[in-house]
Coordinates of C-alpha atoms in Angstrom, one line a residue:
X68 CA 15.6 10.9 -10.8
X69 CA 17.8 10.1 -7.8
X70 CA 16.2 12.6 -5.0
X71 CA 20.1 13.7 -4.2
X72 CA 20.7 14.8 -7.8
X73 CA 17.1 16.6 -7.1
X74 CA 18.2 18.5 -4.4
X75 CA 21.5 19.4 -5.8
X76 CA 19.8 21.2 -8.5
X77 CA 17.5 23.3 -6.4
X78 CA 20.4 23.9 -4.1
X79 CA 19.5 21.7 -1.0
X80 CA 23.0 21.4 -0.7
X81 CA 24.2 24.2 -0.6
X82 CA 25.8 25.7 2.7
X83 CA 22.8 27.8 3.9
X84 CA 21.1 24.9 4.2
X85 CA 23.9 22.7 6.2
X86 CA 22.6 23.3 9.7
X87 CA 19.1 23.0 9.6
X88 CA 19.8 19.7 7.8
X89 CA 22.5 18.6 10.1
X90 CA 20.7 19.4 13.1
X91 CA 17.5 17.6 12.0
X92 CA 19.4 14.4 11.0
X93 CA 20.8 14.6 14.9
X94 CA 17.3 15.0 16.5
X95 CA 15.9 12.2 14.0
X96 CA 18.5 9.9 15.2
X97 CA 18.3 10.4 18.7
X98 CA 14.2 10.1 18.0
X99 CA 15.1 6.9 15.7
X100 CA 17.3 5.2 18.9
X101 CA 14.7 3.9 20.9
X102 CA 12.4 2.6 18.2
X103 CA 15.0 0.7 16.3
X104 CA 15.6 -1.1 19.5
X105 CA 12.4 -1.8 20.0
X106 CA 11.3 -2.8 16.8
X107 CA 14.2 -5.5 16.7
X108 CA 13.2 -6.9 19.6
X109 CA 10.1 -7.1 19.1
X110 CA 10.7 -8.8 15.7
X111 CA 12.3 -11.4 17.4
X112 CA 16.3 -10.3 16.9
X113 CA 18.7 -8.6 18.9
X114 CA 18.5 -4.7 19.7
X115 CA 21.9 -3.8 17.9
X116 CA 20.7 -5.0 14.5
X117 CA 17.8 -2.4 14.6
X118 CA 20.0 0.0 15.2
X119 CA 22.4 -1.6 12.3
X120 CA 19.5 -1.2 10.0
X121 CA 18.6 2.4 10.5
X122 CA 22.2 3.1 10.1
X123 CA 22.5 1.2 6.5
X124 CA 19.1 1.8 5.1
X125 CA 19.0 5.2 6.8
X126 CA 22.1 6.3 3.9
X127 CA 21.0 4.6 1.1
X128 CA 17.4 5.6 1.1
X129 CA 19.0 8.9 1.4
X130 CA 21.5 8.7 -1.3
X131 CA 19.3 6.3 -3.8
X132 CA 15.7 6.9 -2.9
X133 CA 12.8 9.3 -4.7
X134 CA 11.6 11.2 -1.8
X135 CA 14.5 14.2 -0.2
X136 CA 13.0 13.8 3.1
X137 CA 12.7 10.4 3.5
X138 CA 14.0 8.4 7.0
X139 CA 14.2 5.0 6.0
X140 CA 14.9 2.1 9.3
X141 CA 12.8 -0.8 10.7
X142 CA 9.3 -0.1 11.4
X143 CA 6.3 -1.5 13.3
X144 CA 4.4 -2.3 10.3
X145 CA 7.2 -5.3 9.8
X146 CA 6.8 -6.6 13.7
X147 CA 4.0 -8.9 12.5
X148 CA 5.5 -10.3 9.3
X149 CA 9.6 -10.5 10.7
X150 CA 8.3 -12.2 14.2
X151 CA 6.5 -14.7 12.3
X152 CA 9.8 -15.1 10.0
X153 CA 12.4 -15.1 12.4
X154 CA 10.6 -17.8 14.4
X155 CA 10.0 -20.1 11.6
X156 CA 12.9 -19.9 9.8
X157 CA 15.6 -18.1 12.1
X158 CA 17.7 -14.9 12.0
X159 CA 19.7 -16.5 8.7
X160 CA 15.9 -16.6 7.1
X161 CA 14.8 -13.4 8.0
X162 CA 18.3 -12.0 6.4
X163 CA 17.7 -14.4 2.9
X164 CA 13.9 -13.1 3.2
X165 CA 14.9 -9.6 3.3
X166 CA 17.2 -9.7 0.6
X167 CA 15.1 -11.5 -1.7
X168 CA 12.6 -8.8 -0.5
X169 CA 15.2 -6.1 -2.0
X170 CA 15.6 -7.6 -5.3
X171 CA 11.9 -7.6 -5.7
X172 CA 11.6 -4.0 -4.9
X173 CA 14.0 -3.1 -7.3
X174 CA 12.4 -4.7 -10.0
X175 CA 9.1 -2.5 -9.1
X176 CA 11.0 -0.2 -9.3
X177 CA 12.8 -1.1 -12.6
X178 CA 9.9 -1.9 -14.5
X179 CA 8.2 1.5 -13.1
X180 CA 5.6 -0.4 -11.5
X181 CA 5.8 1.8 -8.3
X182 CA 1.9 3.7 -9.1
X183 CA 0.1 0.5 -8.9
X184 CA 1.0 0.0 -5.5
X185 CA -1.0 3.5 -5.3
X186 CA -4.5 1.4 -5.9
X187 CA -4.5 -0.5 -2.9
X188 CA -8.0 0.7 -1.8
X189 CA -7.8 3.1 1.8
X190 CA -10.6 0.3 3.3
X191 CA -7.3 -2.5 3.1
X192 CA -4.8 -0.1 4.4
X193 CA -6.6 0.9 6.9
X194 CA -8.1 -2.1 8.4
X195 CA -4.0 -4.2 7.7
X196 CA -2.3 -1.2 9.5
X197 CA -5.1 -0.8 12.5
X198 CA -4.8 -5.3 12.7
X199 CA -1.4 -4.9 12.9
X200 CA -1.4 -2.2 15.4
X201 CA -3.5 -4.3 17.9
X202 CA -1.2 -7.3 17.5
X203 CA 1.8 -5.1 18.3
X204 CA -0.2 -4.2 21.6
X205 CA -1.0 -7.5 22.2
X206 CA 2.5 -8.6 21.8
X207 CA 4.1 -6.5 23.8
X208 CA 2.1 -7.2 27.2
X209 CA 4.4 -9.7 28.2
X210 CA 7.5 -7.2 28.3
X211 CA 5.3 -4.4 29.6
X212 CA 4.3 -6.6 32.9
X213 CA 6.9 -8.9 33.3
X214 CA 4.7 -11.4 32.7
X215 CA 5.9 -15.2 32.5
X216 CA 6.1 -16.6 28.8
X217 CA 3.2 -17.6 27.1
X218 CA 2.8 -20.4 24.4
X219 CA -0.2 -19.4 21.4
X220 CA 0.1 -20.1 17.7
X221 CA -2.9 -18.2 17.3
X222 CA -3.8 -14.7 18.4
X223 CA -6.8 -15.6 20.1
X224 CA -4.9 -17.7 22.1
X225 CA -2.2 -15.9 23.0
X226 CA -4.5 -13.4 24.1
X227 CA -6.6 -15.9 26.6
X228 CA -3.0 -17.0 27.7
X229 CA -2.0 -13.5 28.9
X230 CA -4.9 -12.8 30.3
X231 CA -4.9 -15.7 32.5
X232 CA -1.1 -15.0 33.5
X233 CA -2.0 -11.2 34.4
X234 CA -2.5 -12.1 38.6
X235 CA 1.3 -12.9 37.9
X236 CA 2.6 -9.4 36.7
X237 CA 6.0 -8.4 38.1
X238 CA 5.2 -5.3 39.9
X239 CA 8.5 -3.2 39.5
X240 CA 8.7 -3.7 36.0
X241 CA 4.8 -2.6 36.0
X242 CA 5.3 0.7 37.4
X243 CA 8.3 1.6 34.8
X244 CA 6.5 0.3 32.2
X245 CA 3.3 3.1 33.2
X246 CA 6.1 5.1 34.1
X247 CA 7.5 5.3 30.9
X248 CA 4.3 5.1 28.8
X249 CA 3.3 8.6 30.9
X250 CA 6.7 10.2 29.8
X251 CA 6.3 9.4 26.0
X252 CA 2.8 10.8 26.0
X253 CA 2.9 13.8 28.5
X254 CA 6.9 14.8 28.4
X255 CA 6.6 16.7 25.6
X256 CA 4.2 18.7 27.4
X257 CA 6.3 20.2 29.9
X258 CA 8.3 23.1 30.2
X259 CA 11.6 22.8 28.7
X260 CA 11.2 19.5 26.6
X261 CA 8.6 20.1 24.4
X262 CA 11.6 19.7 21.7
X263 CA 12.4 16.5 23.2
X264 CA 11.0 13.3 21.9
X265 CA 8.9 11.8 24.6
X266 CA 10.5 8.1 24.1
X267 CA 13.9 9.2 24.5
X268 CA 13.0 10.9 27.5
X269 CA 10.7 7.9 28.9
X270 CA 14.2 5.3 27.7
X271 CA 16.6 7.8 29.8
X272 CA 14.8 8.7 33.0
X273 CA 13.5 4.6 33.3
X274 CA 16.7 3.5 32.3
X275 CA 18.2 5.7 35.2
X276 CA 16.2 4.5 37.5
X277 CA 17.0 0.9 37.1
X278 CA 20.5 1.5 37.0
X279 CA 19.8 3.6 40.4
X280 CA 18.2 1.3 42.2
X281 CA 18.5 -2.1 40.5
X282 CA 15.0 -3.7 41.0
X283 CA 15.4 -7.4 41.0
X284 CA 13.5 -9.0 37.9
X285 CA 13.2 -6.3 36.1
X286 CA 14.0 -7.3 32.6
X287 CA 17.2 -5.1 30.6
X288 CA 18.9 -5.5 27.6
X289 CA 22.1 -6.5 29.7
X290 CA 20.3 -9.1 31.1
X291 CA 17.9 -10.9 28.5
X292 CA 20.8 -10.2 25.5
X293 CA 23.9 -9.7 27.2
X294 CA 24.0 -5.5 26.1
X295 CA 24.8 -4.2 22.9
X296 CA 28.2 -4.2 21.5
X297 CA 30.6 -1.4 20.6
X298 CA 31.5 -1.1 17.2
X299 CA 30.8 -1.7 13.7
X300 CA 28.7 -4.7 13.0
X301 CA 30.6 -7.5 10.6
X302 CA 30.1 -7.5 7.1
X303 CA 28.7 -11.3 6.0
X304 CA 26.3 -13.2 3.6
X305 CA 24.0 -15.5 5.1
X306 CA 23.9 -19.1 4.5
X307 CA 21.9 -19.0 1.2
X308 CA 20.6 -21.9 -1.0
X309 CA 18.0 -22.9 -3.6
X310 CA 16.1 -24.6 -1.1
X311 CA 15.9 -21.5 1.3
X312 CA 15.4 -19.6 -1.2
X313 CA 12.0 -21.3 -2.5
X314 CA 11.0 -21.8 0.9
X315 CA 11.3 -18.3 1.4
X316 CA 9.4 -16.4 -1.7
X317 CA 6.2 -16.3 0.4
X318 CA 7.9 -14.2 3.4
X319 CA 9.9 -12.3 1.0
X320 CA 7.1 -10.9 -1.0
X321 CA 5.1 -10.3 2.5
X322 CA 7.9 -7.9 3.0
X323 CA 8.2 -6.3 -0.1
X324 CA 4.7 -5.3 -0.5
X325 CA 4.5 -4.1 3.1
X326 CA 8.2 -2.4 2.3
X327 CA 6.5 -1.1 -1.0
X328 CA 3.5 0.4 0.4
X329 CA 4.9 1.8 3.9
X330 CA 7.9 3.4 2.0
X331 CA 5.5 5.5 -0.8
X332 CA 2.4 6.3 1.6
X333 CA 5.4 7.9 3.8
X334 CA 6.9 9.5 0.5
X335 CA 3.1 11.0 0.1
X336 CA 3.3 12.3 3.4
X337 CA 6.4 14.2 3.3
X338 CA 5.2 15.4 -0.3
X339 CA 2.2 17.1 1.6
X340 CA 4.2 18.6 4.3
X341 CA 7.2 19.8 1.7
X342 CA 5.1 20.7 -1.4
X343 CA 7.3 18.5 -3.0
X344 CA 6.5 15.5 -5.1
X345 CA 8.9 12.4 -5.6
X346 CA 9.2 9.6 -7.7
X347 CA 7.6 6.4 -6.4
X348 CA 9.8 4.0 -9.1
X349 CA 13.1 5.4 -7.6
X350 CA 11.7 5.5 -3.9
X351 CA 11.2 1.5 -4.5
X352 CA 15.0 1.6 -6.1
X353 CA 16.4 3.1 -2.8
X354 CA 14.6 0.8 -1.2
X355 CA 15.2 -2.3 -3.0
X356 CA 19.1 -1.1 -2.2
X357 CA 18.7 -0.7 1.1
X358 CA 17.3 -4.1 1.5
X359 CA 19.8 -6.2 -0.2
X360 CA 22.6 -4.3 1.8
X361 CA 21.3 -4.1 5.7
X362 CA 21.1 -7.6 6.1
X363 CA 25.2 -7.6 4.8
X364 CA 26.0 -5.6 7.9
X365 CA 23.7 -7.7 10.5
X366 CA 20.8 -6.4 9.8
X367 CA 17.0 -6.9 8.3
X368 CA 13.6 -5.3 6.5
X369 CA 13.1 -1.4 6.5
X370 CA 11.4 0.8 4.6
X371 CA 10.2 4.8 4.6
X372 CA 9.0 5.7 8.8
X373 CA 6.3 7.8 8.7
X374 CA 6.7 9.6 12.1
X375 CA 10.7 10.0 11.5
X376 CA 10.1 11.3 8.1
X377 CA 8.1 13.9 9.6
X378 CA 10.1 14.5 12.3
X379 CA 12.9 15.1 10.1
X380 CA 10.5 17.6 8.2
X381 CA 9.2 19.6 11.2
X382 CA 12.9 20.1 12.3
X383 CA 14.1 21.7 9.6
X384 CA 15.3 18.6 6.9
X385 CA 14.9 19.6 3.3
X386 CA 17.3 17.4 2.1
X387 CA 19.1 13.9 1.5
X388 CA 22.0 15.5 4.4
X389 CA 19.5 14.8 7.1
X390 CA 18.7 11.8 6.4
X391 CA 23.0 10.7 6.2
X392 CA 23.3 12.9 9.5
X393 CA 20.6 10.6 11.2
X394 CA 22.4 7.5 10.0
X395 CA 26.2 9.3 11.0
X396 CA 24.3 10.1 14.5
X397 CA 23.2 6.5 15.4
X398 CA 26.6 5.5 14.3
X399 CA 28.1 7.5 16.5
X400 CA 25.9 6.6 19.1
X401 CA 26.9 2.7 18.8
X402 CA 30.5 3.4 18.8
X403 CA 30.8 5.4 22.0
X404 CA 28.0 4.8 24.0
X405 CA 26.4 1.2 23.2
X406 CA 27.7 -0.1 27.0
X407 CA 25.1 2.5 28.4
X408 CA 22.3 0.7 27.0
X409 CA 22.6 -2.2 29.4
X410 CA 20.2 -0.8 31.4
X411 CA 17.4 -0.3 29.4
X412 CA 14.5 -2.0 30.8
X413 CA 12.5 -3.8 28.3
X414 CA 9.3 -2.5 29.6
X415 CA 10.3 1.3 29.1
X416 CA 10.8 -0.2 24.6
X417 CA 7.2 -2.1 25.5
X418 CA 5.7 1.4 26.5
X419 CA 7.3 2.8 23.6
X420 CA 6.0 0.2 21.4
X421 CA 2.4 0.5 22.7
X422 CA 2.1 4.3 21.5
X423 CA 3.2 3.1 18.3
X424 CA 0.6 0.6 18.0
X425 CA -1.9 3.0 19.0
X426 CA -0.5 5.5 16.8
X427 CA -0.4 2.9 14.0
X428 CA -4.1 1.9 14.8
X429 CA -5.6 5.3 13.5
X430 CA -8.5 4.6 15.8
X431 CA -10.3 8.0 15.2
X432 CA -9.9 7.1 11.3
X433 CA -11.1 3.4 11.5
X434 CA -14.3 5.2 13.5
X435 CA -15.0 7.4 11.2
X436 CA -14.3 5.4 8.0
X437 CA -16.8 2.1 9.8
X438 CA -19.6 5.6 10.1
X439 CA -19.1 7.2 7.0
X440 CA -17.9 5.0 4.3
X441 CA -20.2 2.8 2.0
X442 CA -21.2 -0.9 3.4
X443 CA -19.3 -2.6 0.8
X444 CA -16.3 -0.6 1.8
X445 CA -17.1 -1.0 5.7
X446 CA -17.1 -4.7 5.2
X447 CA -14.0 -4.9 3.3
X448 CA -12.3 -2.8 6.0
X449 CA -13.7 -5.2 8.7
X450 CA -12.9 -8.0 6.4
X451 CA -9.3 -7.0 6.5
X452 CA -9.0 -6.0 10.3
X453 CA -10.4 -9.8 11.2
X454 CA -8.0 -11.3 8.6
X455 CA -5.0 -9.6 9.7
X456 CA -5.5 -10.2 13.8
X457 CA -6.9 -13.7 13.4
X458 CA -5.3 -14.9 10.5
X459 CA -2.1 -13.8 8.3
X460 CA -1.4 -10.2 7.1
X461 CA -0.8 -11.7 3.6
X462 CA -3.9 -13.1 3.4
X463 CA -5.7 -10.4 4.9
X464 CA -3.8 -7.9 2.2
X465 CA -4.7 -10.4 -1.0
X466 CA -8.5 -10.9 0.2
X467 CA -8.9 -7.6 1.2
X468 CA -7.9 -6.3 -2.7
X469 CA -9.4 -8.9 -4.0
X470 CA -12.8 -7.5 -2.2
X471 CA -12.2 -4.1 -3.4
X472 CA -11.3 -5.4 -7.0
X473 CA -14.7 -7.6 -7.1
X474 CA -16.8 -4.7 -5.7
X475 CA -15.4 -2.4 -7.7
X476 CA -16.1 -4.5 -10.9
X477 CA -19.1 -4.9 -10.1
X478 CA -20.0 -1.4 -9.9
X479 CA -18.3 -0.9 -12.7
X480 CA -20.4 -3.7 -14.7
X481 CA -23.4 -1.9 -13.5
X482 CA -22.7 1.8 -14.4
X483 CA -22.6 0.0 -18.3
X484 CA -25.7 0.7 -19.8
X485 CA -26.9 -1.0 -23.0
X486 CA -30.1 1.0 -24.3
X487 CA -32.5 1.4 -27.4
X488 CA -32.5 5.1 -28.7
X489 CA -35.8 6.4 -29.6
X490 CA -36.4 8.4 -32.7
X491 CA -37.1 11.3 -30.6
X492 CA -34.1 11.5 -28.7
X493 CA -32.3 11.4 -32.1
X494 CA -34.3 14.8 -33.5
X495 CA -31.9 17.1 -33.4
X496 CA -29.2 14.9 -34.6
X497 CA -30.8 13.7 -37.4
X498 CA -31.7 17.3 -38.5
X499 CA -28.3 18.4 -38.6
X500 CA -27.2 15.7 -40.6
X501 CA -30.1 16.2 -42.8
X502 CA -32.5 13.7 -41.9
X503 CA -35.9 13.8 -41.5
X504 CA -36.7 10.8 -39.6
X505 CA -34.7 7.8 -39.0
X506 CA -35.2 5.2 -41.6
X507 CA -37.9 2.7 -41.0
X508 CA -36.4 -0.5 -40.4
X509 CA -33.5 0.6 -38.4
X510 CA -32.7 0.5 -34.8
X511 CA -30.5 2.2 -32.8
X512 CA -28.2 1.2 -29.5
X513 CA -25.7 2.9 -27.6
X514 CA -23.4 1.6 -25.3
X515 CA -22.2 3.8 -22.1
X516 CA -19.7 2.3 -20.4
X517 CA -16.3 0.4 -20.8
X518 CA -17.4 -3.2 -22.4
X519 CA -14.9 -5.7 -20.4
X520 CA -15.4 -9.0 -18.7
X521 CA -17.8 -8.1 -16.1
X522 CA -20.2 -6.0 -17.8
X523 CA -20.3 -8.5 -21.5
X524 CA -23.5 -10.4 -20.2
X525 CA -25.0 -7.2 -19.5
X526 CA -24.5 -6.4 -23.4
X527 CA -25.5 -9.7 -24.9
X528 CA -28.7 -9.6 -22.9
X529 CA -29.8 -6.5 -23.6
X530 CA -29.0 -6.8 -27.5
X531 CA -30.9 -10.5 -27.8
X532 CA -34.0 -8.9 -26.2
X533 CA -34.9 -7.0 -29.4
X534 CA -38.2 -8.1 -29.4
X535 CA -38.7 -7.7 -33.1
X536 CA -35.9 -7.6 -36.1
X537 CA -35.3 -4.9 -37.9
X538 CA -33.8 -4.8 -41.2
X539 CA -30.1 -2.9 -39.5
X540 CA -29.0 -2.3 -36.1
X541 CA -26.9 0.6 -35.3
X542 CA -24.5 0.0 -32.5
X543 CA -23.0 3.5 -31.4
X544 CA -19.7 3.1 -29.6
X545 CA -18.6 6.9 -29.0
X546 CA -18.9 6.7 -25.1
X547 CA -17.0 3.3 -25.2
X548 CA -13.7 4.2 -23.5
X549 CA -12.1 0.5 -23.6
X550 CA -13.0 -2.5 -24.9
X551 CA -11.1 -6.4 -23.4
X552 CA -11.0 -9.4 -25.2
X553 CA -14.2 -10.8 -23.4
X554 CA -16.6 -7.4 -24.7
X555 CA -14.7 -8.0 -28.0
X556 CA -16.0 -11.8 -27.9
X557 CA -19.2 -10.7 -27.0
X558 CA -19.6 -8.4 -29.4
X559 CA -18.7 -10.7 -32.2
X560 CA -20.7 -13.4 -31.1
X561 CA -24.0 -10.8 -31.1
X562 CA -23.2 -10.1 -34.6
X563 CA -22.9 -13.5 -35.5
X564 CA -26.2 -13.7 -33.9
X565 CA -27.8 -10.9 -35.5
X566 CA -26.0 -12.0 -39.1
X567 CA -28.1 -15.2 -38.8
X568 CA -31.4 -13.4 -38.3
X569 CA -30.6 -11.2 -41.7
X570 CA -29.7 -8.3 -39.7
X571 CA -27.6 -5.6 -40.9
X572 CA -25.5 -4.5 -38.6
X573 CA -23.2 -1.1 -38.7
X574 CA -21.1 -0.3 -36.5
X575 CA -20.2 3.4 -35.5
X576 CA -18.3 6.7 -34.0
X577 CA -15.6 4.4 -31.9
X578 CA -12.6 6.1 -31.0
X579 CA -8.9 5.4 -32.0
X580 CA -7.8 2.7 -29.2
X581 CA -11.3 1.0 -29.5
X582 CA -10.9 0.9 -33.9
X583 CA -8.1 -0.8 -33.5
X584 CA -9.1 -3.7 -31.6
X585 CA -12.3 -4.4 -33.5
X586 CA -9.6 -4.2 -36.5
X587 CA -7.3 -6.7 -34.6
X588 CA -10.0 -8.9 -33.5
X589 CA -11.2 -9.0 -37.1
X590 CA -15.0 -7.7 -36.1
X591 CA -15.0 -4.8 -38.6
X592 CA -13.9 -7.7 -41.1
X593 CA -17.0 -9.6 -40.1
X594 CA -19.3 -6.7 -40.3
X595 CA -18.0 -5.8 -43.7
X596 CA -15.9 -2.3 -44.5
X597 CA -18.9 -0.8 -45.6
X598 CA -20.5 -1.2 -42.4
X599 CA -18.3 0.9 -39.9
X600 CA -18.6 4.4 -40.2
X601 CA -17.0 7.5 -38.5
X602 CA -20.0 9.2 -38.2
X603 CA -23.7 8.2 -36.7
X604 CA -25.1 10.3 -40.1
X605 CA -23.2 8.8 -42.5
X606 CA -24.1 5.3 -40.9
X607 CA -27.8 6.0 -41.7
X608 CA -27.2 7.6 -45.4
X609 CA -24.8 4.6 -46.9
X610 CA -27.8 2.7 -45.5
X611 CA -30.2 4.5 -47.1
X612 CA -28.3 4.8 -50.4
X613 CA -28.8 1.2 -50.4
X614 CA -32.0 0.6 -49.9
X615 CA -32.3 3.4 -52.5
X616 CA -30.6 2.0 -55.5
X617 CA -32.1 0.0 -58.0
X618 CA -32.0 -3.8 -58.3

């Protein structure tokens, strides 16, 4: 259900709850200022369209989304993925990408497919989020020193480039830049604005100070995009066509699974903070919305901030108001005060930028997780760090699932066990069903385990290596949760198997979804009717009525 028509019912709405909701939709939008600048820059567009994003995507997250709480705008997860975009195919692409990128978030969310996005292992979101953090860092050195421009296709040498063009640092713009990165992290500690974001405070006092004193090379938004206009942005449709639009698939699902996953593991958050619990299909609805509409207004990808979202929280926001209110206040920001922003130095955004890469990193939690977690999962993690810095965050996101999927298959293949059951083990089972002793002649196997794809050969093996044949086999299937059409196969072709070596073969105890499938696949057709049984006992005493009557 739409998380508005959720809070109307439990009263969010109601007039009691008007302030604390308005006033933390005004603090989240003066927190959600600097970053939408800085994230649009550093994605490679103009500083105004980040702002145009939070302002679209922050209402219609709000009004269409799954989570109450949520602050939806650009993020630094999407630097990586919109740089690469924007310079390959342009502003016009990154619009088409991000559109396409809606409509394939609402379909996730359509078809209700928003839990699977749930089981990408914590090893791959870790290590993408802490690659994509360093390349953030990386990126922004240039702003940060006023450093010349560097070429690099590749990380590696972009970094070598920088670090060979470091003697050449513009000192002015290196001392706001240190300037600024001391006020986001230690402002809040002083007196009197502990309840004021540290990157507003770092953007005005730096911003002051240029304007002040006007250090020559110092790098603004006035002077490297000619400021930021007043007013609405203009509503248009970018220059779409088939041939953009195929060219474009790859990017556009790069942003919708990022979209997907940054947008619910914030949704997660705020449900830990809140106590409340929202749906993930309509989160990926609001967000497939919001998507398909911020580029119409001049602007691009966004999805669910983590630190806004729990800004918005830890000020008092309970409900889809705040996060309208944060929009209404950037709004009003844009209309009245956009010629102010000339000023900004693009190192004060860079310093900004670099707490939110380290933030992003979650270097104690990479630590910890490369100490404490299994080696398989410590590789997969490293796996998808490397991948991510030195490669492509797509890539890195498909191999490092595909890593967890094989590794978990494999232990999954190996936790199936296939074993002969003794007489003795049976004892008491055969007593209570009135047996003395199990029937000579007969062997017994149980399978423990689901029997799919990866655990089959297991089966077959440990079935053909009955090293003598009895006259039946019992094959008990009551810990069987699932069965695939490979362990089906399998299955059929032991019995076939066993069939030619004048084996009887029953078949017993499986449960209701497992029945049916040997029924579909026709395996309780090969074995005969009279061969499955409901019960272990009454598998051994239609065997033994046969044996018993005459001729």
């Amino acid at each position: 259900m739409i998380a508005l028509g959720e809070a109307w019912k439990a009263g969010l709405l109601g007039r009691k709850h008007w302030l604390s909701n308005l006033v933390a939709g005004v603090i989240v939008g003066i927190v959600a200022l600097p970053l939408a600048m800085a994230f649009a820059i550093a994605s490679g567009v103009k500083p105004e369209q980040g702002i145009y994003t939070a302002i679209v995507a922050g209402v219609l997250v709000s009004l269409f989304g799954g989570s109450r709480v949520q602050i939806a705008g650009p993020t630094g997860a999407f630097i990586v993925i919109l740089a690469s975009i924007t310079a390959a195919h342009g502003i016009d692409g990154l619009q088409i990408a991000t559109m396409m990128a809606g409509v394939m978030l609402l379909l996730l969310g359509i078809t209700r497919l928003g839990a699977i996005i749930k089981f990408i292992p914590a090893p791959v979101i870790v290590g993408f989020t802490a690659g994509i953090g360093v390349i953030i860092w990386v990126g922004q050195w240039q702003d940060f020193f006023g450093l010349p421009k560097v070429d690099g296709e590749h990380f590696h040498e972009k970094v070598w480039h920088l670090l060979q063009a470091l003697p050449d640092l513009h000192p002015a713009t290196t001392l706001l830049a240190i300037l600024s990165l001391g006020l986001v992290l230690f402002s809040p500690r002083l007196p009197g604005l502990k309840r004021v974001p540290g990157p507003l405070v770092a953007m005005l006092l730096v911003t002051l100070i240029q304007a002040l004193f006007q250090f020559d090379g110092v790098a603004t938004i006035g002077s490297a995009f000619g400021g930021i206009p007043r007013g609405l942005p203009e509503f248009g449709l970018p220059d779409v066509s088939l041939a953009r639009v195929i060219e474009l698939i790859g990017p556009a699902f790069a942003i919708a699974m990022l979209g997907a996953i940054e947008s619910l593991l914030s949704a997660v958050v705020a449900d830990g903070m809140t106590g409340s619990k929202h749906d993930s299909n309509q989160e990926l609805i609001g967000q497939g919305i919001a998507n398909l509409a911020a580029p119409l207004f001049g602007g691009f990808a966004a999805t669910g901030a983590i630190a806004r979202t729990a800004t918005n929280i830890r000020n008092g926001g309970n409900s889809p108001l705040a996060g309208v209110m944060h929009a209404l206040t950037l709004l009003l920001i844009i209309l009245f005060l956009a010629p102010l922003a000339s000023d900004i130095p693009l190192c004060a955004l860079a310093a900004i930028l670099f707490v939110v890469a380290y933030n992003m990193s979650e270097l104690r939690h990479f630590k910890r997780m490369v100490l404490r977690a299994p080696r398989a999962d410590v590789a997969i993690l490293l796996i998808t760090f490397g991948l991510t810095v030195f490669s492509d965050l797509v890539v890195a996101v498909n191999i490092g699932v595909i890593l967890a999927m094989l590794h978990f298959m494999r232990r999954m293949a190996a936790s199936v066990e296939v074993q002969q059951v003794v007489e003795q083990e049976l004892e008491e089972e055969l007593r209570l069903g009135g047996h003395s002793r199990l029937p000579p002649g007969v062997l017994v196997y149980t399978i423990e385990g689901p029997l799919f794809f990866a655990a089959a050969e297991n089966f077959e093996r440990a079935l053909a290596q009955t090293h003598t044949d009895p006259q039946m086999l019992v094959i008990r299937l009551n810990r069987v949760p699932f069965m695939d059409i490979t362990g089906l196969q399998t299955l059929e072709e032991v019995i076939q198997q066993l069939h030619k070596r004048q084996i009887v073969v029953k078949l017993c105890e499986a449960n209701r979804k497992v029945l049916a499938k040997l029924d579909k696949a026709g395996i309780l057709q090969q074995v005969g009717a009279a061969h499955y049984h409901p019960d272990f006992n009454a598998a051994l005493g239609a065997y033994q009525e046969r044996e018993q009557a005459p001729g």
